[in-house]
XYZ file of C-alpha atoms in Angstrom:
746
model
C -55.967 25.414 -22.384
C -58.757 27.707 -21.160
C -59.086 29.396 -17.766
C -62.484 30.372 -16.365
C -63.684 31.718 -13.020
C -67.080 31.256 -11.428
C -68.998 29.046 -9.058
C -70.502 25.543 -8.934
C -74.260 25.691 -9.436
C -74.882 21.948 -8.970
C -73.529 18.487 -9.743
C -75.279 16.377 -12.378
C -73.239 13.383 -11.237
C -70.502 12.778 -8.687
C -68.726 9.546 -7.747
C -68.163 9.567 -3.983
C -65.348 7.002 -4.297
C -62.970 8.817 -6.654
C -64.447 12.321 -6.914
C -65.165 12.146 -10.655
C -68.080 14.420 -11.476
C -70.129 16.276 -14.055
C -71.114 19.739 -12.837
C -72.892 22.856 -14.037
C -70.532 25.818 -13.603
C -71.647 29.450 -13.763
C -69.108 31.818 -15.311
C -69.982 35.376 -16.362
C -73.644 34.489 -15.954
C -73.436 31.608 -18.452
C -73.838 27.889 -17.733
C -70.891 25.645 -18.596
C -70.827 21.841 -18.225
C -67.549 20.682 -16.698
C -66.216 17.128 -16.329
C -63.293 16.021 -14.196
C -62.229 14.986 -10.715
C -63.618 17.270 -7.984
C -62.859 15.482 -4.723
C -63.087 18.486 -2.420
C -65.632 20.590 -4.332
C -69.207 21.301 -3.240
C -72.099 23.140 -4.856
C -71.652 26.859 -4.230
C -67.841 26.762 -4.266
C -65.983 29.517 -6.094
C -63.365 28.090 -8.465
C -60.739 29.044 -10.980
C -60.647 26.245 -13.553
C -58.202 25.288 -16.279
C -59.154 22.809 -18.962
C -59.819 21.977 -22.585
C -63.096 22.426 -24.433
C -64.309 19.175 -25.984
C -67.417 18.195 -27.912
C -69.171 15.082 -26.654
C -71.124 13.217 -29.390
C -74.224 13.062 -27.162
C -73.901 15.809 -24.548
C -72.318 18.514 -26.678
C -69.731 21.063 -25.604
C -67.999 20.473 -22.249
C -64.939 21.720 -20.415
C -62.630 18.823 -19.543
C -60.996 20.071 -16.339
C -57.291 19.379 -15.803
C -56.795 21.523 -12.679
C -58.686 23.921 -10.452
C -58.217 26.178 -7.462
C -60.886 26.708 -4.795
C -61.079 30.268 -3.476
C -62.980 31.707 -0.536
C -65.954 33.893 -1.595
C -65.210 37.554 -0.832
C -68.400 39.404 -1.713
C -71.839 39.242 -0.131
C -73.499 37.589 -3.135
C -70.872 34.823 -3.399
C -70.929 34.226 0.351
C -74.714 33.885 0.363
C -74.580 31.502 -2.586
C -71.911 29.357 -0.925
C -73.596 29.192 2.488
C -76.959 28.386 0.873
C -75.569 25.623 -1.347
C -75.678 22.914 1.314
C -71.903 22.814 1.693
C -72.322 23.709 5.388
C -74.747 21.394 7.160
C -77.461 23.255 9.042
C -77.547 26.250 6.694
C -80.056 26.454 3.871
C -80.870 29.281 1.475
C -83.099 31.135 3.947
C -80.551 30.992 6.752
C -77.746 32.016 4.384
C -79.777 35.065 3.365
C -80.256 36.052 7.034
C -76.533 35.676 7.814
C -75.439 37.809 4.856
C -78.146 40.377 5.537
C -76.820 40.704 9.076
C -73.064 40.629 8.439
C -72.657 41.324 4.717
C -69.248 40.638 3.143
C -67.808 40.264 6.667
C -69.815 37.032 7.240
C -66.899 34.601 6.816
C -64.672 36.539 9.210
C -67.474 36.613 11.787
C -68.050 32.846 11.472
C -64.344 32.076 11.834
C -63.309 34.639 14.484
C -66.518 35.446 16.389
C -68.839 32.452 15.829
C -70.867 33.228 18.953
C -72.294 36.260 17.121
C -74.198 33.921 14.782
C -76.523 33.325 17.736
C -77.795 36.878 17.147
C -79.668 35.478 14.153
C -83.069 33.904 14.705
C -82.913 30.120 14.378
C -79.217 29.741 15.320
C -78.337 28.565 18.816
C -74.878 28.912 20.333
C -74.290 25.195 19.802
C -75.297 25.429 16.151
C -73.092 28.495 15.738
C -70.059 26.543 16.998
C -70.879 23.638 14.662
C -71.089 25.968 11.641
C -67.757 27.552 12.566
C -66.135 24.107 12.989
C -67.321 22.995 9.534
C -65.990 26.122 7.877
C -62.697 25.742 9.731
C -62.348 22.099 8.640
C -62.969 23.002 5.020
C -60.436 25.811 5.197
C -57.890 23.452 6.789
C -58.499 20.900 4.047
C -58.010 23.446 1.294
C -54.850 24.857 2.836
C -53.462 21.338 3.164
C -54.331 20.562 -0.449
C -52.487 23.647 -1.655
C -49.501 22.585 0.475
C -49.547 19.004 -0.851
C -50.032 20.150 -4.440
C -46.595 21.715 -4.127
C -45.207 18.176 -3.897
C -47.081 17.027 -6.986
C -49.770 15.161 -5.036
C -53.192 14.944 -6.684
C -56.346 16.370 -5.134
C -57.782 12.898 -4.553
C -54.667 11.674 -2.778
C -54.380 14.929 -0.810
C -57.842 14.414 0.660
C -56.845 10.897 1.757
C -53.640 12.153 3.348
C -55.319 15.023 5.191
C -58.160 12.818 6.436
C -55.566 10.430 7.892
C -53.151 12.933 9.466
C -55.067 16.193 9.885
C -52.875 19.142 10.869
C -49.974 16.750 11.525
C -49.508 16.453 7.750
C -47.153 19.455 7.642
C -44.601 18.063 10.081
C -44.799 14.550 8.557
C -44.168 15.827 5.045
C -41.157 17.870 6.170
C -39.623 15.281 8.509
C -40.553 11.790 7.248
C -42.715 11.492 4.113
C -41.929 7.767 4.080
C -44.684 7.380 6.662
C -47.109 7.886 3.780
C -45.961 4.559 2.309
C -46.801 2.849 5.605
C -50.117 4.545 6.309
C -51.887 5.641 3.119
C -53.451 3.231 0.659
C -52.369 4.169 -2.853
C -48.966 5.567 -1.873
C -46.025 3.203 -2.072
C -42.332 3.640 -1.454
C -41.631 5.015 -4.933
C -44.138 7.849 -4.496
C -42.897 8.658 -0.999
C -39.304 8.599 -2.274
C -40.137 11.067 -5.016
C -41.732 13.424 -2.482
C -38.715 13.058 -0.195
C -36.326 13.965 -3.002
C -38.266 17.186 -3.621
C -38.074 18.046 0.054
C -34.346 17.406 0.062
C -34.190 14.401 2.391
C -30.797 12.733 2.039
C -30.389 9.510 0.078
C -28.917 7.753 3.119
C -31.548 9.057 5.558
C -32.507 6.477 8.203
C -36.160 6.960 7.288
C -35.452 6.277 3.616
C -33.288 3.208 4.214
C -35.797 1.635 6.620
C -38.698 2.238 4.260
C -36.649 0.879 1.345
C -35.837 -2.342 3.226
C -39.521 -2.942 3.969
C -40.382 -2.125 0.364
C -37.813 -4.644 -0.899
C -39.337 -7.366 1.290
C -42.852 -6.546 0.097
C -41.730 -6.583 -3.533
C -40.214 -10.022 -2.945
C -43.572 -11.163 -1.544
C -45.129 -10.316 -4.926
C -42.685 -12.902 -6.341
C -43.978 -15.514 -3.883
C -41.459 -15.173 -1.051
C -42.323 -14.961 2.625
C -38.762 -13.896 3.546
C -35.375 -13.132 2.008
C -31.964 -14.404 3.143
C -30.132 -11.506 4.738
C -27.379 -11.377 2.119
C -29.933 -11.227 -0.723
C -31.929 -8.532 1.091
C -28.705 -6.539 1.504
C -27.881 -6.840 -2.205
C -31.386 -5.942 -3.416
C -31.908 -3.053 -0.985
C -28.453 -1.583 -1.606
C -28.955 -1.679 -5.368
C -32.457 -0.201 -5.162
C -31.580 2.582 -2.698
C -28.101 3.327 -3.987
C -26.549 3.208 -0.507
C -23.781 0.985 0.955
C -24.680 -2.399 2.454
C -23.321 -1.221 5.810
C -26.167 1.299 6.027
C -28.691 -1.425 5.154
C -27.278 -3.771 7.793
C -27.570 -1.158 10.530
C -31.192 -0.395 9.672
C -32.139 -4.096 9.467
C -30.984 -4.362 13.078
C -32.911 -1.214 14.007
C -36.077 -2.546 12.361
C -35.688 -5.750 14.365
C -35.489 -3.678 17.550
C -38.686 -1.928 16.404
C -40.196 -5.424 15.867
C -40.965 -4.698 12.228
C -38.546 -7.416 11.107
C -37.751 -10.875 12.470
C -34.455 -12.673 11.843
C -34.676 -16.470 11.736
C -31.473 -18.378 10.853
C -30.152 -15.390 8.868
C -33.460 -15.153 7.012
C -35.245 -11.800 7.272
C -39.036 -11.719 7.558
C -41.459 -8.828 7.707
C -42.874 -9.587 11.174
C -46.428 -10.161 9.970
C -45.256 -12.806 7.482
C -43.337 -14.761 10.103
C -46.262 -14.750 12.528
C -48.617 -15.761 9.730
C -46.535 -18.824 8.855
C -46.325 -19.666 12.555
C -50.103 -19.311 12.939
C -50.740 -21.596 9.939
C -48.445 -24.268 11.401
C -50.101 -24.027 14.821
C -53.638 -24.241 13.416
C -52.732 -27.235 11.233
C -51.351 -28.998 14.301
C -54.611 -28.332 16.176
C -56.644 -29.760 13.277
C -54.411 -32.815 12.889
C -56.505 -35.110 15.082
C -57.104 -38.859 14.979
C -60.875 -38.773 14.532
C -61.626 -42.488 14.404
C -61.961 -42.548 18.208
C -61.342 -46.278 18.106
C -64.824 -46.816 16.701
C -63.607 -48.442 13.533
C -60.330 -50.095 12.613
C -58.642 -49.305 9.314
C -59.885 -52.660 8.028
C -63.487 -51.830 8.943
C -63.176 -48.403 7.296
C -61.728 -50.030 4.191
C -64.689 -52.426 4.066
C -67.057 -49.464 4.189
C -65.182 -47.773 1.335
C -65.391 -50.994 -0.709
C -69.124 -51.024 -0.045
C -69.385 -47.515 -1.492
C -67.379 -48.663 -4.523
C -69.831 -51.512 -5.089
C -72.854 -49.236 -4.659
C -71.516 -46.602 -7.074
C -70.065 -49.075 -9.560
C -66.481 -47.859 -9.297
C -63.188 -49.537 -8.496
C -60.513 -47.646 -6.579
C -56.855 -48.583 -6.617
C -55.030 -49.124 -3.324
C -53.811 -45.538 -3.090
C -57.246 -44.083 -3.762
C -58.758 -46.389 -1.161
C -56.115 -45.432 1.407
C -56.864 -41.756 0.702
C -60.549 -42.357 1.440
C -59.716 -44.239 4.653
C -57.291 -41.512 5.759
C -59.956 -38.873 5.114
C -62.413 -40.770 7.302
C -60.131 -40.922 10.329
C -57.859 -37.860 10.209
C -58.305 -34.149 10.721
C -55.939 -33.073 7.926
C -55.258 -35.105 4.761
C -53.448 -34.166 1.550
C -54.308 -35.883 -1.744
C -52.099 -35.072 -4.719
C -51.492 -36.471 -8.187
C -51.262 -35.570 -11.840
C -54.039 -35.608 -14.469
C -55.858 -38.884 -14.985
C -54.807 -40.361 -11.618
C -58.302 -40.398 -10.194
C -58.396 -37.418 -7.838
C -62.014 -36.672 -8.754
C -63.129 -40.288 -8.229
C -61.377 -40.287 -4.863
C -63.071 -37.022 -3.830
C -66.466 -38.417 -4.847
C -65.880 -41.518 -2.718
C -64.896 -39.399 0.289
C -67.996 -37.236 -0.189
C -70.163 -40.340 -0.297
C -68.605 -41.632 2.947
C -69.182 -38.310 4.703
C -72.758 -38.204 3.398
C -73.474 -41.686 4.791
C -72.078 -40.464 8.126
C -74.519 -37.526 7.866
C -71.703 -35.035 8.077
C -72.127 -31.488 6.801
C -69.724 -31.081 3.865
C -68.561 -28.001 1.956
C -66.492 -27.956 -1.220
C -64.374 -24.988 -2.255
C -61.608 -23.894 -4.620
C -59.502 -20.741 -5.010
C -61.198 -19.450 -8.183
C -64.690 -19.350 -9.627
C -63.643 -21.460 -12.615
C -62.049 -24.101 -10.391
C -65.152 -24.162 -8.175
C -67.360 -24.580 -11.245
C -65.246 -27.526 -12.437
C -65.457 -29.069 -8.971
C -69.259 -28.757 -9.016
C -69.474 -30.400 -12.448
C -67.141 -33.241 -11.395
C -68.810 -34.075 -8.063
C -72.442 -33.070 -8.447
C -72.109 -31.127 -5.179
C -72.146 -27.347 -5.187
C -68.668 -25.901 -4.735
C -67.833 -22.263 -4.114
C -64.779 -20.065 -3.985
C -62.894 -19.963 -0.693
C -63.598 -16.231 -0.561
C -67.335 -16.780 -0.792
C -67.171 -19.653 1.705
C -65.560 -17.284 4.195
C -67.938 -14.446 3.364
C -65.677 -11.772 1.967
C -66.820 -8.496 3.470
C -64.950 -5.970 1.389
C -62.547 -3.301 2.510
C -59.025 -4.523 1.922
C -57.132 -3.438 5.005
C -53.466 -2.900 4.240
C -51.022 -2.693 7.111
C -48.491 -1.276 4.690
C -49.342 0.004 1.258
C -46.032 -1.245 -0.112
C -47.498 -4.643 0.664
C -49.719 -4.718 -2.429
C -49.313 -8.479 -2.754
C -50.878 -9.101 0.617
C -54.387 -8.081 -0.358
C -55.543 -8.027 3.237
C -59.231 -8.729 3.443
C -61.971 -8.924 5.991
C -64.122 -12.040 6.160
C -67.355 -12.705 7.981
C -66.058 -16.111 9.001
C -63.145 -16.426 11.407
C -62.232 -17.528 14.912
C -65.159 -15.567 16.387
C -67.623 -16.804 13.762
C -66.337 -20.188 12.520
C -67.642 -22.426 9.762
C -70.168 -24.782 11.290
C -69.435 -27.819 9.135
C -67.972 -31.271 9.688
C -65.794 -31.577 6.592
C -64.169 -29.197 4.124
C -62.645 -30.305 0.824
C -60.424 -27.779 -0.970
C -59.419 -28.441 -4.581
C -56.567 -26.808 -6.569
C -54.585 -26.260 -3.363
C -51.413 -25.399 -5.301
C -53.064 -22.039 -6.047
C -53.789 -21.086 -2.435
C -51.379 -18.525 -0.982
C -50.457 -18.078 2.669
C -52.868 -15.202 3.346
C -55.954 -16.997 2.044
C -54.975 -20.255 3.744
C -54.435 -18.447 7.047
C -57.913 -16.886 6.768
C -59.433 -20.301 5.982
C -57.771 -22.036 8.932
C -58.953 -19.315 11.320
C -62.525 -20.231 10.429
C -62.139 -23.997 10.989
C -62.830 -25.581 14.380
C -60.680 -28.521 15.569
C -62.704 -31.653 14.951
C -63.435 -30.648 11.348
C -62.058 -32.834 8.546
C -59.883 -30.757 6.185
C -59.024 -32.458 2.894
C -56.542 -30.623 0.669
C -56.474 -31.762 -2.960
C -54.125 -30.583 -5.674
C -51.293 -31.274 -8.053
C -48.008 -30.479 -6.326
C -46.257 -30.367 -9.711
C -48.310 -27.344 -10.774
C -46.970 -23.822 -10.462
C -47.217 -22.396 -6.938
C -49.657 -19.631 -6.010
C -49.423 -16.137 -7.460
C -49.362 -14.756 -3.908
C -46.668 -15.486 -1.307
C -45.977 -19.015 -0.099
C -45.996 -22.493 -1.587
C -48.481 -23.958 0.844
C -49.193 -27.354 -0.720
C -45.495 -28.006 -1.382
C -44.426 -27.035 2.151
C -47.139 -29.070 3.885
C -46.238 -32.174 1.854
C -42.500 -31.604 2.409
C -42.961 -31.423 6.179
C -43.981 -35.110 6.162
C -46.209 -34.492 9.185
C -49.686 -34.968 7.742
C -51.174 -38.013 5.981
C -50.310 -37.485 2.316
C -51.438 -39.760 -0.496
C -49.744 -39.329 -3.890
C -51.952 -40.887 -6.577
C -49.832 -42.385 -9.344
C -51.836 -44.818 -11.483
C -53.076 -43.399 -14.770
C -56.489 -44.915 -15.457
C -57.414 -46.573 -18.721
C -59.762 -43.839 -19.926
C -57.147 -41.158 -19.195
C -54.533 -43.159 -21.130
C -56.574 -42.524 -24.270
C -55.743 -38.820 -23.980
C -52.396 -37.657 -25.307
C -52.842 -34.499 -23.214
C -52.769 -36.643 -20.060
C -49.995 -38.959 -21.227
C -47.767 -36.153 -22.524
C -48.311 -34.202 -19.288
C -46.914 -37.166 -17.380
C -43.975 -37.418 -19.827
C -43.245 -33.729 -19.194
C -43.510 -34.199 -15.432
C -41.029 -37.093 -15.610
C -38.621 -35.112 -17.832
C -39.164 -37.466 -20.792
C -39.147 -36.382 -24.420
C -42.053 -37.705 -26.486
C -42.975 -37.932 -30.156
C -45.373 -35.318 -31.528
C -46.270 -36.649 -34.956
C -49.652 -34.894 -35.228
C -51.451 -38.235 -35.479
C -52.985 -37.490 -32.103
C -56.594 -36.390 -31.678
C -55.813 -33.854 -28.969
C -52.114 -32.862 -29.013
C -50.451 -31.070 -31.958
C -47.215 -29.274 -32.782
C -47.305 -26.926 -35.775
C -43.674 -26.089 -36.509
C -43.289 -22.381 -37.208
C -40.099 -20.321 -36.981
C -41.427 -16.787 -37.523
C -43.443 -14.623 -35.132
C -45.629 -13.120 -37.869
C -46.470 -16.596 -39.186
C -47.349 -17.707 -35.635
C -49.722 -14.709 -35.328
C -51.401 -15.636 -38.619
C -51.961 -19.299 -37.734
C -53.008 -18.498 -34.166
C -55.802 -16.241 -35.446
C -56.839 -18.847 -38.011
C -56.987 -21.556 -35.327
C -59.076 -19.418 -32.978
C -61.472 -18.046 -35.590
C -62.119 -21.047 -37.799
C -60.268 -24.278 -37.033
C -60.645 -25.015 -33.328
C -64.177 -23.836 -32.363
C -65.890 -26.589 -34.347
C -63.241 -29.163 -33.428
C -63.697 -28.757 -29.681
C -67.329 -27.548 -29.850
C -66.641 -24.207 -28.173
C -66.882 -20.492 -28.839
C -63.743 -18.944 -30.314
C -63.313 -16.651 -27.279
C -63.249 -19.710 -24.992
C -60.063 -20.911 -26.703
C -57.144 -19.665 -24.642
C -53.677 -18.596 -25.722
C -51.106 -19.263 -22.976
C -47.561 -17.953 -23.026
C -44.607 -18.274 -20.634
C -43.813 -14.577 -20.710
C -45.452 -11.182 -20.382
C -43.231 -9.199 -22.759
C -41.641 -9.797 -26.123
C -43.216 -10.568 -29.521
C -44.790 -13.783 -28.151
C -45.508 -12.337 -24.709
C -49.025 -11.698 -23.411
C -48.895 -7.910 -23.947
C -47.971 -8.050 -27.628
C -50.189 -11.053 -28.399
C -53.205 -9.290 -26.884
C -52.774 -6.289 -29.164
C -52.613 -8.575 -32.207
C -55.523 -10.766 -31.116
C -57.725 -7.816 -30.155
C -57.231 -6.357 -33.630
C -58.454 -9.520 -35.357
C -60.836 -11.117 -32.853
C -62.614 -7.914 -31.763
C -61.840 -5.291 -34.415
C -62.844 -1.641 -34.166
C -66.400 -0.978 -35.228
C -68.675 2.071 -35.081
C -71.146 0.035 -33.029
C -68.530 -0.676 -30.329
C -67.443 1.987 -27.883
C -63.835 2.020 -26.769
C -61.641 3.804 -24.268
C -57.910 4.479 -24.522
C -55.652 5.237 -21.571
C -51.879 5.253 -21.576
C -50.778 2.764 -24.212
C -53.833 0.569 -23.684
C -57.169 0.354 -25.461
C -60.296 -1.383 -24.185
C -63.277 -2.044 -26.446
C -66.780 -3.376 -25.908
C -66.647 -7.141 -26.438
C -63.035 -7.477 -25.278
C -62.006 -10.487 -23.219
C -60.412 -9.206 -19.996
C -58.923 -10.455 -16.735
C -58.920 -8.964 -13.238
C -55.262 -8.763 -12.200
C -55.528 -8.038 -8.475
C -57.890 -8.896 -5.649
C -60.543 -6.228 -5.099
C -62.601 -7.040 -2.026
C -64.633 -3.839 -2.301
C -65.842 -4.411 -5.856
C -69.599 -4.891 -5.911
C -71.100 -7.309 -8.419
C -74.664 -8.119 -9.324
C -76.412 -10.672 -11.469
C -79.146 -9.048 -13.513
C -82.226 -11.059 -14.413
C -84.451 -11.100 -17.431
C -86.112 -7.735 -16.805
C -83.032 -5.844 -15.707
C -83.672 -6.538 -12.027
C -80.766 -7.659 -9.837
C -81.399 -11.248 -8.710
C -78.181 -11.590 -6.698
C -75.513 -9.258 -5.330
C -72.156 -9.693 -3.653
C -68.677 -8.311 -3.163
C -65.252 -9.268 -4.350
C -63.579 -9.798 -7.729
C -60.305 -11.663 -7.618
C -56.973 -11.980 -9.342
C -57.455 -14.246 -12.377
C -61.229 -13.780 -12.809
C -62.030 -13.483 -16.526
C -64.929 -11.798 -18.282
C -66.077 -9.648 -21.206
C -66.601 -5.903 -21.509
C -70.334 -5.416 -21.954
C -70.538 -1.616 -22.036
C -68.445 1.552 -21.904
C -70.091 4.779 -20.709
C -67.919 7.806 -21.437
C -70.319 10.250 -19.813
C -70.282 8.388 -16.518
C -66.637 7.449 -17.180
C -67.223 3.823 -16.316
C -67.037 0.389 -17.884
C -69.011 -2.784 -17.113
C -67.536 -6.289 -17.235
C -69.530 -9.517 -17.092
C -67.579 -12.249 -15.291
C -68.388 -15.953 -14.810
C -71.892 -16.750 -13.549
C -73.091 -13.475 -15.190
C -71.649 -11.364 -12.351
C -71.486 -7.780 -13.614
C -69.006 -5.288 -12.154
C -68.837 -1.582 -13.019
C -65.373 0.006 -12.991
C -64.765 3.763 -12.906
C -62.170 4.693 -15.513
C -59.780 5.526 -12.669
C -59.664 1.819 -11.717
C -59.068 0.289 -15.142
C -55.506 -0.587 -14.178
C -57.141 -3.593 -12.474
C -58.029 -5.051 -15.888
C -55.926 -6.495 -18.694
C -56.816 -7.930 -22.071
C -57.012 -11.724 -21.773
C -57.048 -13.156 -25.295
C -53.558 -14.290 -24.278
C -52.468 -14.701 -20.665
C -49.330 -15.908 -18.942
C -49.293 -19.563 -17.918
C -49.009 -18.447 -14.304
C -52.342 -16.604 -14.589
C -54.044 -19.744 -15.952
C -53.749 -21.697 -12.702
C -56.913 -23.451 -11.622
C -58.614 -22.859 -14.964
C -59.518 -25.310 -17.684
C -60.163 -24.398 -21.315
C -61.667 -26.394 -24.224
C -58.465 -25.790 -26.190
C -55.108 -24.202 -25.415
C -52.700 -22.643 -27.923
C -49.062 -22.368 -26.834
C -46.750 -20.087 -28.883
C -43.269 -21.416 -28.041
C -40.307 -20.055 -29.965
C -37.455 -19.299 -27.589
C -37.295 -16.935 -24.630
C -35.565 -16.465 -21.249
C -34.299 -19.770 -19.841
C -35.914 -19.131 -16.455
C -39.340 -18.980 -18.145
C -38.793 -21.969 -20.401
C -38.973 -24.672 -17.757
C -40.692 -28.000 -17.191
C -43.039 -26.723 -14.506
C -44.496 -24.052 -16.797
C -44.972 -26.440 -19.727
C -46.638 -29.026 -17.482
C -49.037 -26.441 -16.058
C -49.913 -25.111 -19.536
C -50.625 -28.535 -21.026
C -52.819 -29.593 -18.086
C -55.045 -26.507 -18.562
C -56.514 -28.015 -21.765
C -59.611 -30.178 -21.674
C -59.865 -31.305 -25.302
C -56.952 -29.994 -27.345
C -53.404 -28.584 -27.096
C -51.793 -26.866 -30.082
C -48.150 -25.768 -29.859
C -47.104 -23.168 -32.421
C -43.333 -22.903 -32.660
C -40.339 -25.190 -32.446
C -39.916 -28.723 -31.149
C -36.516 -27.723 -29.746
C -38.183 -25.158 -27.441
C -40.528 -27.866 -26.137
C -37.554 -30.160 -25.496
C -35.634 -27.322 -23.817
C -38.551 -26.780 -21.433
C -38.802 -30.494 -20.625
C -35.069 -30.639 -19.873
C -35.031 -27.467 -17.767
C -35.940 -28.257 -14.149
C -34.919 -24.820 -12.925
C -37.590 -22.737 -11.246
C -37.482 -19.349 -9.642
C -36.699 -20.304 -6.052
C -39.257 -19.287 -3.474
C -38.093 -18.436 0.004
C -40.785 -19.805 2.300
C -40.574 -21.139 5.832
C -43.870 -22.927 6.449
C -42.208 -26.346 6.360
C -39.818 -25.224 9.120
C -42.613 -23.650 11.172
C -44.598 -26.921 10.993
C -41.594 -28.918 12.164
C -41.009 -26.461 15.021
C -44.557 -26.675 16.397
C -44.511 -30.454 16.091
C -41.139 -30.677 17.878
C -42.516 -28.497 20.674
C -45.152 -31.187 21.380
C -42.617 -33.960 21.707
């Protein structure tokens, strides 16, 4: 570790978002290139730096800065250099020279204590003098606060955020209730605030701590899909996490209800925003649930029109499909559900044709880019993601940073700027969580047809809620469950076996199938070997796809056949290290150019662009979402950034500080595969936790494959999953909220 003193001559590069920069530093009259995070540093600043000398293969010797301390210049030369650097708006080199000539080494004291004297200098008015003094004061306040916060182990970047939010109030907040940071500051959750509080000496059973811990427990449960927790479960979880008696938790639950941060409904505890969101969804669905036939056509007449479309398009619907089309013509809200091969796509196409003949404006959307692409291919009409339909505007706005699962976003479309269309068809509705559905409903005017299509037997959304399930269970809205498996679909063992799984029926896997195979293997190492062989040489030609398009799906994240371990193995063999490929290691992870990766959380601020033939951007937009998959195209160590190309050639550049948003995706959990379809799916199944080896997961995995499913493992594990109907229970109340608003109308 080396320590050097000097001043910042200039920045070669500086990222305004995270403070990462490359600067030229002058120490003992010599230039030194420094790299690191310099959030609060400007050209001209005097610093004491600690770091490690490294040799970059292109840019040569550099000091990699680990920590630094900003000091106030105390001699005339340093003061002139600082004031003339541009750090203080309104002062350039000439003006800095005049100030120092007039006041010498006493210039800073004059500016801070007697700013009106600056007006003695030609070119500085009294107003400008006050502005200069205010800037210097603010910078001093910031630096003092950063020194204070550093004592609690808070980074420079986070310190700037905290000070910008609280100002001088930061001192009292940190000493009295640091748990406010978890509520107010993006990037600080309960765990961080709790660590700070322990350093300060705040008691374990402090009211502040217990309240914050209760809210944190509820937000953590939302990341598991819940919109509330039963009070007894919340007591158990909070007490265990905080290490305090349940009596303390009970008291603070009541206090939080008085503060209107929690709502108790039938002994179920909601974070207030979640309860009101479910209530809003129910109310908006009721307002959309209109009879839109207006007596113009009877059901029989509508059915005749649907039959006419069948004749024109050369298709034949079954009774359920036809009733779905009729219901979609006359109702405001309709749900169409069914398993693979039951004709959902044909039904959607018929509905689209009816709307088109009525000259209605139609939009098609799905939760993910891949699902939207499949919808476009199946219907011939352009479909888009729900986020793009609503015009995602960036800037996730968290009400509570513990609430990471909420991914609050701002959309251009909403109640003040609604979607001006006559009909909206949403596919893969099982994937839509309560927050996205709430945003969608806000943008829909009563009188618009809303058709929700999905497979209710699929896994529920990654985010909170089980929207499709709860709407169907309410029994309030017209719901058509397609059941007939059509002749062409019956030729696929993927389709037929999916229906066997759904029904809890065992089936024979004799490997005489063209699209469904079980390769019995009882050793993890052997499974690795055959998985790599299948991906590299066997399956690409069989399904006419690139090897990287073949997807490994697994029930679990950890363990020898979990996504984390499988990705390390697959990366080694599918994208091995090579001198021509740059790579970047952080923590226990390694990313390499060419790697297949997945975005693991919604980022509404991420900017993407599609670059054309000559390197010119032909399209730009914002927003990369949980589950989006792509490939690492470049790694730039100098700029400390990495570029990923997602579907539709959308390129996103990530600073190294944000790489926790990406994971390797050669293997992904079945939950993460929702809404996607792959040419071939490989399922390593050889035991695991009972909760993860269930029917719902197996059904979802099998239905992700378009042309081929290969199970590597044991037949007994497959049978165990078929027999196991258990699922992790989700605590959601939308069904109850729907019934309540409907009862209120009666």
